[in-house]
mmCIF file of C-alpha atoms in Angstrom:
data_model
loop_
_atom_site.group_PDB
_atom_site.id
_atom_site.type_symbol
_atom_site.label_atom_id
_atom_site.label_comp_id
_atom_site.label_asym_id
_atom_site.label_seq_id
_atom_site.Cartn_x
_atom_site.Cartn_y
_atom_site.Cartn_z
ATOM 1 C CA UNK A 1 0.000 0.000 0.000
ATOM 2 C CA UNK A 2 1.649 3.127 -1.148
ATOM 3 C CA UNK A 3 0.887 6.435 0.904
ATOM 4 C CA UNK A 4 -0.034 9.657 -0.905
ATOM 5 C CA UNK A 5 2.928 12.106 -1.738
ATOM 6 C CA UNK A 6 3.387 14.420 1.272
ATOM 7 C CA UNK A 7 2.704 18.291 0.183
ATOM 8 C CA UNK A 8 5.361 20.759 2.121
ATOM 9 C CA UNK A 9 3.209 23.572 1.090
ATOM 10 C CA UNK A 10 1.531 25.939 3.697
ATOM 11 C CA UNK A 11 -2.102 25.748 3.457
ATOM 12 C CA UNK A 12 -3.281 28.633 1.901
ATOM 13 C CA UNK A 13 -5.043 31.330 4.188
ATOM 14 C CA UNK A 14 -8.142 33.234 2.893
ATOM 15 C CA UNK A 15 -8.133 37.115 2.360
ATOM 16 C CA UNK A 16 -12.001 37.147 2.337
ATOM 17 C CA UNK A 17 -14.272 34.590 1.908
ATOM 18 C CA UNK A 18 -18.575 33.997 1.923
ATOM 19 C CA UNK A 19 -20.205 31.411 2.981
ATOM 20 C CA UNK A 20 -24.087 30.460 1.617
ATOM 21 C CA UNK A 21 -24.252 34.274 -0.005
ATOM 22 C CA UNK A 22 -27.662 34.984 -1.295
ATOM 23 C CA UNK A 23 -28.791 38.491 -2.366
ATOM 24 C CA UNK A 24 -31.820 39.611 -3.442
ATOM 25 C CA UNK A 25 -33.604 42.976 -4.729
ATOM 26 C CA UNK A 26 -36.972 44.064 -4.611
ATOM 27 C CA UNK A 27 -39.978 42.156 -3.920
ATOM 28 C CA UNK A 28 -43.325 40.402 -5.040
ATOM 29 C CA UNK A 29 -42.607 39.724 -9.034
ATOM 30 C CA UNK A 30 -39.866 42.497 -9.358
ATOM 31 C CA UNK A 31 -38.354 40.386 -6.920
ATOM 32 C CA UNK A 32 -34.546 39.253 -8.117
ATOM 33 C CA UNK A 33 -31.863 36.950 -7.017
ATOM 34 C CA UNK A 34 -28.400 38.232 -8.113
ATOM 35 C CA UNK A 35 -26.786 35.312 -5.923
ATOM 36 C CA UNK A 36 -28.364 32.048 -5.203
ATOM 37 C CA UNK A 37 -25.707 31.043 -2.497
ATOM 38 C CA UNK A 38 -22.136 31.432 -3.070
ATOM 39 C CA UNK A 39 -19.510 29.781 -1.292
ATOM 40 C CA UNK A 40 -15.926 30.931 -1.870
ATOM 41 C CA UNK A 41 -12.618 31.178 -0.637
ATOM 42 C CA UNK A 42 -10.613 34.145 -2.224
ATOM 43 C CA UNK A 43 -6.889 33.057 -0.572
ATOM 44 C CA UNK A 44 -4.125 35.639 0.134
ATOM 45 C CA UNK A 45 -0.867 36.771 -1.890
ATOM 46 C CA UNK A 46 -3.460 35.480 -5.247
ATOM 47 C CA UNK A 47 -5.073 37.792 -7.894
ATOM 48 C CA UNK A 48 -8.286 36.673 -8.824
ATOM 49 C CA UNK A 49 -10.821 37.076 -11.733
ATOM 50 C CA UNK A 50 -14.558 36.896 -11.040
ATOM 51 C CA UNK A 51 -16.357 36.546 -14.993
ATOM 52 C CA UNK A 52 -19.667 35.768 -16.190
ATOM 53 C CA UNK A 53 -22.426 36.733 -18.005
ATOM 54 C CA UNK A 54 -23.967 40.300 -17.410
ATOM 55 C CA UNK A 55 -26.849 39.764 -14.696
ATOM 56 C CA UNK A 56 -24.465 36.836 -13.321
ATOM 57 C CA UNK A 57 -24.215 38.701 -10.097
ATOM 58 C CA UNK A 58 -20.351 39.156 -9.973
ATOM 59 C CA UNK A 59 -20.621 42.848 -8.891
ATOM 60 C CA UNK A 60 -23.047 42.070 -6.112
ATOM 61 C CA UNK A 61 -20.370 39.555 -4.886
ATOM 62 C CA UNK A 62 -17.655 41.855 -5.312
ATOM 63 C CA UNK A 63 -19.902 44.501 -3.549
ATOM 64 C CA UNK A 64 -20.851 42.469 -0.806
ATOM 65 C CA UNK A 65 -17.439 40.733 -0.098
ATOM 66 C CA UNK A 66 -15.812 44.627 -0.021
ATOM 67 C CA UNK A 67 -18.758 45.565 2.609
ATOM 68 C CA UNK A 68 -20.000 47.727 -0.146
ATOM 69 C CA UNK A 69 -23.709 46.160 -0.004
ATOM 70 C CA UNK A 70 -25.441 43.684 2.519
ATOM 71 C CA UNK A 71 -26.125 40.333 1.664
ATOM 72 C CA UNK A 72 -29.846 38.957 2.186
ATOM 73 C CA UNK A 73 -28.567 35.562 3.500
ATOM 74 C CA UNK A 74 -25.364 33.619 4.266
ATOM 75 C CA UNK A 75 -21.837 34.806 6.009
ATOM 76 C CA UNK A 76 -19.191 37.064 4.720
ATOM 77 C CA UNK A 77 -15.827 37.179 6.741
ATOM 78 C CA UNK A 78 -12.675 39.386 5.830
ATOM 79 C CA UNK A 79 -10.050 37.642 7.461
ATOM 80 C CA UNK A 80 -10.978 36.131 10.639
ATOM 81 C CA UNK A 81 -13.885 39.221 10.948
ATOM 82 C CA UNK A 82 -17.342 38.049 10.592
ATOM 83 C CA UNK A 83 -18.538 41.128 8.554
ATOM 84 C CA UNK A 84 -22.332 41.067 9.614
ATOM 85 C CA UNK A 85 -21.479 41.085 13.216
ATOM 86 C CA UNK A 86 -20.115 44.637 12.549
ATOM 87 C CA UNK A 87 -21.634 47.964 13.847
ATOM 88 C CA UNK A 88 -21.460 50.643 11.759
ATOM 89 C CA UNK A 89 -18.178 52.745 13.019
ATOM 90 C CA UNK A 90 -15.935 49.144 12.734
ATOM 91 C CA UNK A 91 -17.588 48.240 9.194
ATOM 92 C CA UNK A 92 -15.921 51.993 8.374
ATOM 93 C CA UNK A 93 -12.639 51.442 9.967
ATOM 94 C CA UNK A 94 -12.578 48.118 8.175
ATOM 95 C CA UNK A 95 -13.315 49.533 4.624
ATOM 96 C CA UNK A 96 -10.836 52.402 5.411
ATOM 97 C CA UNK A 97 -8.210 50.163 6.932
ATOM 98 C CA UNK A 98 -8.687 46.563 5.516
ATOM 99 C CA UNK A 99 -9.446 46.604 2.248
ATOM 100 C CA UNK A 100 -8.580 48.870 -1.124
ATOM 101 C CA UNK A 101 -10.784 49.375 -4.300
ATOM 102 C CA UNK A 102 -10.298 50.202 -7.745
ATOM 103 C CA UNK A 103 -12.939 51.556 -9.789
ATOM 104 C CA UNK A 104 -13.218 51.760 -13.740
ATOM 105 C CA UNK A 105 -14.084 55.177 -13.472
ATOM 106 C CA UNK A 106 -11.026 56.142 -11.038
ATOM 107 C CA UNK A 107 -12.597 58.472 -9.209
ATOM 108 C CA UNK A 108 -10.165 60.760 -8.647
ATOM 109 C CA UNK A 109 -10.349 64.249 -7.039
ATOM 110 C CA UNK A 110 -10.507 66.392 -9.836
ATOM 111 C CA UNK A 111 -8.857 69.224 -7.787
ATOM 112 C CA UNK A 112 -6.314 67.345 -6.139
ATOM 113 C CA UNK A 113 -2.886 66.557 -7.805
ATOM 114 C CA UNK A 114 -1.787 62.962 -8.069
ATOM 115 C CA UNK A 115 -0.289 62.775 -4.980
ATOM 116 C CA UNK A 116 -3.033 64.710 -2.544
ATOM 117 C CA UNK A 117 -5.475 61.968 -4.354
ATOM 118 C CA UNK A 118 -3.030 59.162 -3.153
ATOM 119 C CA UNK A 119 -2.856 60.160 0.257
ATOM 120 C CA UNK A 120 -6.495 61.286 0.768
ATOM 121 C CA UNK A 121 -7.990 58.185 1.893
ATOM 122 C CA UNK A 122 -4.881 58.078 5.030
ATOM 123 C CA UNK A 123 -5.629 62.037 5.406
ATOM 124 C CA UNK A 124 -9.098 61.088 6.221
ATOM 125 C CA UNK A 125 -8.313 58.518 8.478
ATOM 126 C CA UNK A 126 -5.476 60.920 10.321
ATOM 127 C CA UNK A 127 -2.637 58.762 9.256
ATOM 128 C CA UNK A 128 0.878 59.107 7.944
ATOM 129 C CA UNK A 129 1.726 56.485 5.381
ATOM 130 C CA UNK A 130 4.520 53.783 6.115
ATOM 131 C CA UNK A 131 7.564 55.791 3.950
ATOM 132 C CA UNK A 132 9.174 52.650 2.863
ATOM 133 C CA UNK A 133 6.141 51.141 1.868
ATOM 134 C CA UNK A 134 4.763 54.298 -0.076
ATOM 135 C CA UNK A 135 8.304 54.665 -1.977
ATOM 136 C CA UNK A 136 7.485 50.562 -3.060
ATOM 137 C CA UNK A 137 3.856 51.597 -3.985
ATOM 138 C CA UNK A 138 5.394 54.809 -5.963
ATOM 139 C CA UNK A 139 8.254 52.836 -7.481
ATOM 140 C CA UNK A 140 5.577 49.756 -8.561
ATOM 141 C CA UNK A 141 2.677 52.676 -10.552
ATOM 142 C CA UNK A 142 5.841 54.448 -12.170
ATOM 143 C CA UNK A 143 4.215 57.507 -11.579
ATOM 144 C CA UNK A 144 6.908 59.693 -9.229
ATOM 145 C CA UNK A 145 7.493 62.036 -11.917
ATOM 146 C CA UNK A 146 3.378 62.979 -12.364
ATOM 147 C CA UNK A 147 2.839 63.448 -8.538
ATOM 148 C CA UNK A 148 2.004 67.173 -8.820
ATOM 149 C CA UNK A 149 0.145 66.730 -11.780
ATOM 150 C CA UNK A 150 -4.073 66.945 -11.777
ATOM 151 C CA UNK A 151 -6.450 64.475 -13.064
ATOM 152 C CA UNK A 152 -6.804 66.331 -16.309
ATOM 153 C CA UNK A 153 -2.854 66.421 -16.890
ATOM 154 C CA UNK A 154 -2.782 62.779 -16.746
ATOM 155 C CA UNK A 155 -3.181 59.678 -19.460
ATOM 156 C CA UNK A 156 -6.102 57.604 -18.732
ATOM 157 C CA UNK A 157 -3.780 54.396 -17.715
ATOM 158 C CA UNK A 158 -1.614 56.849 -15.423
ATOM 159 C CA UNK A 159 -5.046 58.377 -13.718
ATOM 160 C CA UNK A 160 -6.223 54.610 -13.123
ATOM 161 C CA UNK A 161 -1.966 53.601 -12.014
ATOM 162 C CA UNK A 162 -3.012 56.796 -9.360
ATOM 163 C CA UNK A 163 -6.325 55.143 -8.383
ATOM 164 C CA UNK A 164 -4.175 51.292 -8.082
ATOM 165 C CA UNK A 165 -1.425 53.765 -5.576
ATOM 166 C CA UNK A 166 -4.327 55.040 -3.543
ATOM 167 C CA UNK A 167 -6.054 51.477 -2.964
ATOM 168 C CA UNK A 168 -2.526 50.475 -1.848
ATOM 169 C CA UNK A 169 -1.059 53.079 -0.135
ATOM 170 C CA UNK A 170 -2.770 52.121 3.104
ATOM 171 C CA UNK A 171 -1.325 48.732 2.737
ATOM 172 C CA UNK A 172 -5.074 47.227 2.675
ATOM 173 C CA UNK A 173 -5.683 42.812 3.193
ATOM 174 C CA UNK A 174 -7.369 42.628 -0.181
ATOM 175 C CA UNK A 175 -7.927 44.957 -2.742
ATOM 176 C CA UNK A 176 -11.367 44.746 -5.325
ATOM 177 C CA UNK A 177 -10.769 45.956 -8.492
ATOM 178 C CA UNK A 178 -14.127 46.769 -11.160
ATOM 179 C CA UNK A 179 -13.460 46.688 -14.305
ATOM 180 C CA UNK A 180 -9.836 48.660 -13.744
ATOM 181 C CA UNK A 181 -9.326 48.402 -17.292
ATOM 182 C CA UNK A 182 -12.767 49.041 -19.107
ATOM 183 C CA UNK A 183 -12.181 52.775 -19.614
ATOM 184 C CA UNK A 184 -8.435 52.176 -21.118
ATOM 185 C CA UNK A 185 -7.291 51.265 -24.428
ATOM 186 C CA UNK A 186 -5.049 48.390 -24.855
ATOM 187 C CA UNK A 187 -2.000 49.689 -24.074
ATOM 188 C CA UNK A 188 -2.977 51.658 -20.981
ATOM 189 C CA UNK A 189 -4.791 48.563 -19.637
ATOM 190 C CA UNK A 190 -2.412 46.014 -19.915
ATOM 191 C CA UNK A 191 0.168 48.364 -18.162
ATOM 192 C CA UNK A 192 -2.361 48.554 -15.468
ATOM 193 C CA UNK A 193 -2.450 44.779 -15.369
ATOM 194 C CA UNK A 194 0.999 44.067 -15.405
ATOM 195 C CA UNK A 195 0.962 46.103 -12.089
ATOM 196 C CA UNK A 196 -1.923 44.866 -10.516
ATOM 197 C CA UNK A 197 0.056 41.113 -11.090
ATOM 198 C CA UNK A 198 3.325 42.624 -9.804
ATOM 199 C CA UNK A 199 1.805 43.905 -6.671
ATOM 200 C CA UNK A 200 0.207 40.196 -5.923
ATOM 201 C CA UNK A 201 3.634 38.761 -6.902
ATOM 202 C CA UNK A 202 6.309 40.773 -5.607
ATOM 203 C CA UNK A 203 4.337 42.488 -2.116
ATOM 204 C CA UNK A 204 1.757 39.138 -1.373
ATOM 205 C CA UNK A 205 -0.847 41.611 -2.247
ATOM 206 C CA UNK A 206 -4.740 39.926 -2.355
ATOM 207 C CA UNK A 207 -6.405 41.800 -5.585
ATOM 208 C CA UNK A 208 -9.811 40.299 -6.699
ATOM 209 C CA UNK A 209 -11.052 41.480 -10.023
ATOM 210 C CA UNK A 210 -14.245 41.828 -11.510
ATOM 211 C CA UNK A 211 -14.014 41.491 -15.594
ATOM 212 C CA UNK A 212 -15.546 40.723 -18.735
ATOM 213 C CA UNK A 213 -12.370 40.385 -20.775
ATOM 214 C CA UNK A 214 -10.633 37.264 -21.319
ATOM 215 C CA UNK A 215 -7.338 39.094 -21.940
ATOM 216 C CA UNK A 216 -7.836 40.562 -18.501
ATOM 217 C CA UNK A 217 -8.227 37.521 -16.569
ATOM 218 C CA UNK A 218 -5.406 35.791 -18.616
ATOM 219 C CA UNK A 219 -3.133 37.875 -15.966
ATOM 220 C CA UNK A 220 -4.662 36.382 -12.777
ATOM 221 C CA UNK A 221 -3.731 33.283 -11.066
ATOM 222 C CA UNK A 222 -7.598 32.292 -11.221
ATOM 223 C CA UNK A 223 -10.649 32.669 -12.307
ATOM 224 C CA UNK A 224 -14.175 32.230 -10.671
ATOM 225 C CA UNK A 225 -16.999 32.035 -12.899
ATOM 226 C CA UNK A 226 -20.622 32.822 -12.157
ATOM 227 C CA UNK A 227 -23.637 32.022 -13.629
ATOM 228 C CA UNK A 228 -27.328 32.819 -12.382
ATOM 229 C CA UNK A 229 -25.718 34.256 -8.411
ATOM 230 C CA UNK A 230 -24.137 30.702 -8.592
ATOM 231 C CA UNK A 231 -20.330 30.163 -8.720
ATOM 232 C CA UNK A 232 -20.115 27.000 -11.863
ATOM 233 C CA UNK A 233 -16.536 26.682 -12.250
ATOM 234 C CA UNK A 234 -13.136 28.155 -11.332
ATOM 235 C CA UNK A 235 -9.547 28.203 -13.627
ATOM 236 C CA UNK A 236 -6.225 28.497 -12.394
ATOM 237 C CA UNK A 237 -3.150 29.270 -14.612
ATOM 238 C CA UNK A 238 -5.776 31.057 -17.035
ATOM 239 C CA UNK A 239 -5.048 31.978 -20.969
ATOM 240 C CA UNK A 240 -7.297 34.110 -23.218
ATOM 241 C CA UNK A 241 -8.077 31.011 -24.835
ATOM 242 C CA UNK A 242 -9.051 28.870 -22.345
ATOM 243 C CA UNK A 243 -11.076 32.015 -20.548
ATOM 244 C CA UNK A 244 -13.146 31.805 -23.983
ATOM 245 C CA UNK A 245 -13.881 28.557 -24.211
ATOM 246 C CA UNK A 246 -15.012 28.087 -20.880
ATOM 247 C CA UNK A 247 -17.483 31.278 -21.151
ATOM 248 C CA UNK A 248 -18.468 30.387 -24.576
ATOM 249 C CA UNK A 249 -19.685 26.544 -22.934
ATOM 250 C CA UNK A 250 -20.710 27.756 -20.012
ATOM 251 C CA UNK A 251 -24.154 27.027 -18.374
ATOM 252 C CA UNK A 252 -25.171 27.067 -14.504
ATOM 253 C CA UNK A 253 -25.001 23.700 -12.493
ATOM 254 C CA UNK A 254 -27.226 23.580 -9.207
ATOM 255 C CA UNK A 255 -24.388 22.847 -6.764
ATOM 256 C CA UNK A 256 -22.160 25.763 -6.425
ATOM 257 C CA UNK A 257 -18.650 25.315 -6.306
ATOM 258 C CA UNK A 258 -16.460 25.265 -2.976
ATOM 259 C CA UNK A 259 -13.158 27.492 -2.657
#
C-alpha cells in the first residue's frame, strides 16, 4: 500500500471569503436573485478574476465581499472578521483600513494633484503612510514624476496607475478591483495589469477582479466564474483562450462550487 505524496506547502489562508451568499432585490414579481448562495474562498498573496455573463451577479459579490452592499442571507468574513457582526463605526474602519478598491471610473479628485489623491484616503483617516512602503507603492505605478500633476494632466492608464497607488497606499488585506481596465485602451490597460500582477507577486498583495475580458483575466492566477448568483466553475493558470472557451460553454449547475 503506497501512501499519498506528502505536500510541504503551507495551506493557503483566505483574504475574504462567503459562505451560503444569497442576495436579493426588490420584492413580489420584481423580486430578483443576483446570488443564489455562493460559497468561496478568495486566498491571500493570489489575484483573482470573477467573470460571467452580465446579470451573473459578480458585482453584487464583489460589492458584498468589499462591505459595499449587505447580503440577504449567508456569512461574509474578511479575514478572521465576521462582517455582519459589525456595527457601523468598525464596518468603516474596516473599509478604510482593511481593504482597497479600484474603480473603472477612477474616481479621482478632480482638484487634487496625483499625490493629494493618493494620500487622501490616510488624510481622512489621520494617518501618515509607512515611507518605505509608499516609496514601493510609488516605485511599482511608475508615476513619481506625475505626482504634482491633476487628473486632467494625466493619461487615462496613469489616472487609473493613481487610483491602483491610492487602494494600496494604506497597505489594505485585499484589494477589489471593477473593471480597472474598461475605460483604457489596450496599451494603458495592460500596463495597469501588469501592475496589478506585480503587486500580488512581488508584495503578497490579495487583488480580486471583476471582468468581462478574457485578456484581462489571462493575468490572474484564477478565475471564478458565475452564472445565475451561482459560482459554476473556477480556472487556475488562465489563458485568453481557455477564458473563452469556458465562457463560450458555459451554463449554470445547481451545486455551487467550494473554494
Amino acid at each position: 500500500m503506497s501512501l499519498p505524496p506528502h505536500d510541504d506547502r503551507p495551506p493557503r489562508r483566505a483574504a475574504a471569503r462567503v459562505v451560503d451568499l444569497v442576495k436579493t432585490y426588490g420584492t413580489g414579481d420584481a423580486k430578483v436573485r443576483a446570488l443564489a448562495g455562493v460559497t468561496l474562498d478568495l486566498y491571500e498573496g493570489e489575484f483573482t478574476a470573477i467573470m460571467g455573463p452580465s446579470g451573473s451577479g459578480k458585482s453584487t459579490l464583489m460589492h458584498c465581499c468589499a462591505a459595499l452592499d449587505q447580503p440577504s442571507r449567508g456569512e461574509v468574513y474578511v479575514g478572521d472578521l465576521n462582517v455582519a457582526k459589525l456595527k457601523d463605526k468598525a464596518l468603516t474602519t474596516l473599509r478604510r483600513d482593511r481593504i482597497g478598491f479600484v474603480f473603472q471610473s477612477f474616481n479621482l479628485v478632480p482638484t487634487l494633484t496625483a499625490e493629494e489623491n493618493i494620500l487622501l484616503p490616510l488624510r481622512i483617516a489621520r494617518r501618515k503612510p509607512d515611507p518605505e512602503w509608499y516609496d514601493a507603492v510609488l516605485e511599482a505605478v511608475a508615476i513619481k514624476d506625475r505626482l504634482t500633476h491633476r487628473p486632467n494632466e494625466l493619461s487615462g492608464g496613469q489616472q487609473q496607475r493613481v487610483a491602483v497607488a491610492r487602494a494600496l497606499a494604506s497597505r489594505p488585506a485585499i484589494v477589489f478591483a471593477d473593471e480597472p481596465t474598461g475605460n483604457l485602451d489596450s496599451t494603458s490597460g495592460a500596463e495597469v495589469l501588469t501592475l496589478l500582477k506585480k503587486t500580488a507577486d512581488e508584495f503578497g498583495q490579495t487583488i480580486v477582479m471583476v471582468t468581462h475580458d478574457p485578456v484581462a483575466a489571462s493575468y490572474t492566477d484564477r478565475v471564478v466564474f458565475l452564472a445565475d448568483g451561482l459560482v459554476v466553475d473556477e480556472m487556475r493558470s488562465p489563458t485568453r483562450e481557455s477564458v473563452l472557451e469556458r465562457m463560450a460553454g458555459m451554463e449554470p449547475v445547481a451545486q455551487p462550487v467550494g473554494a
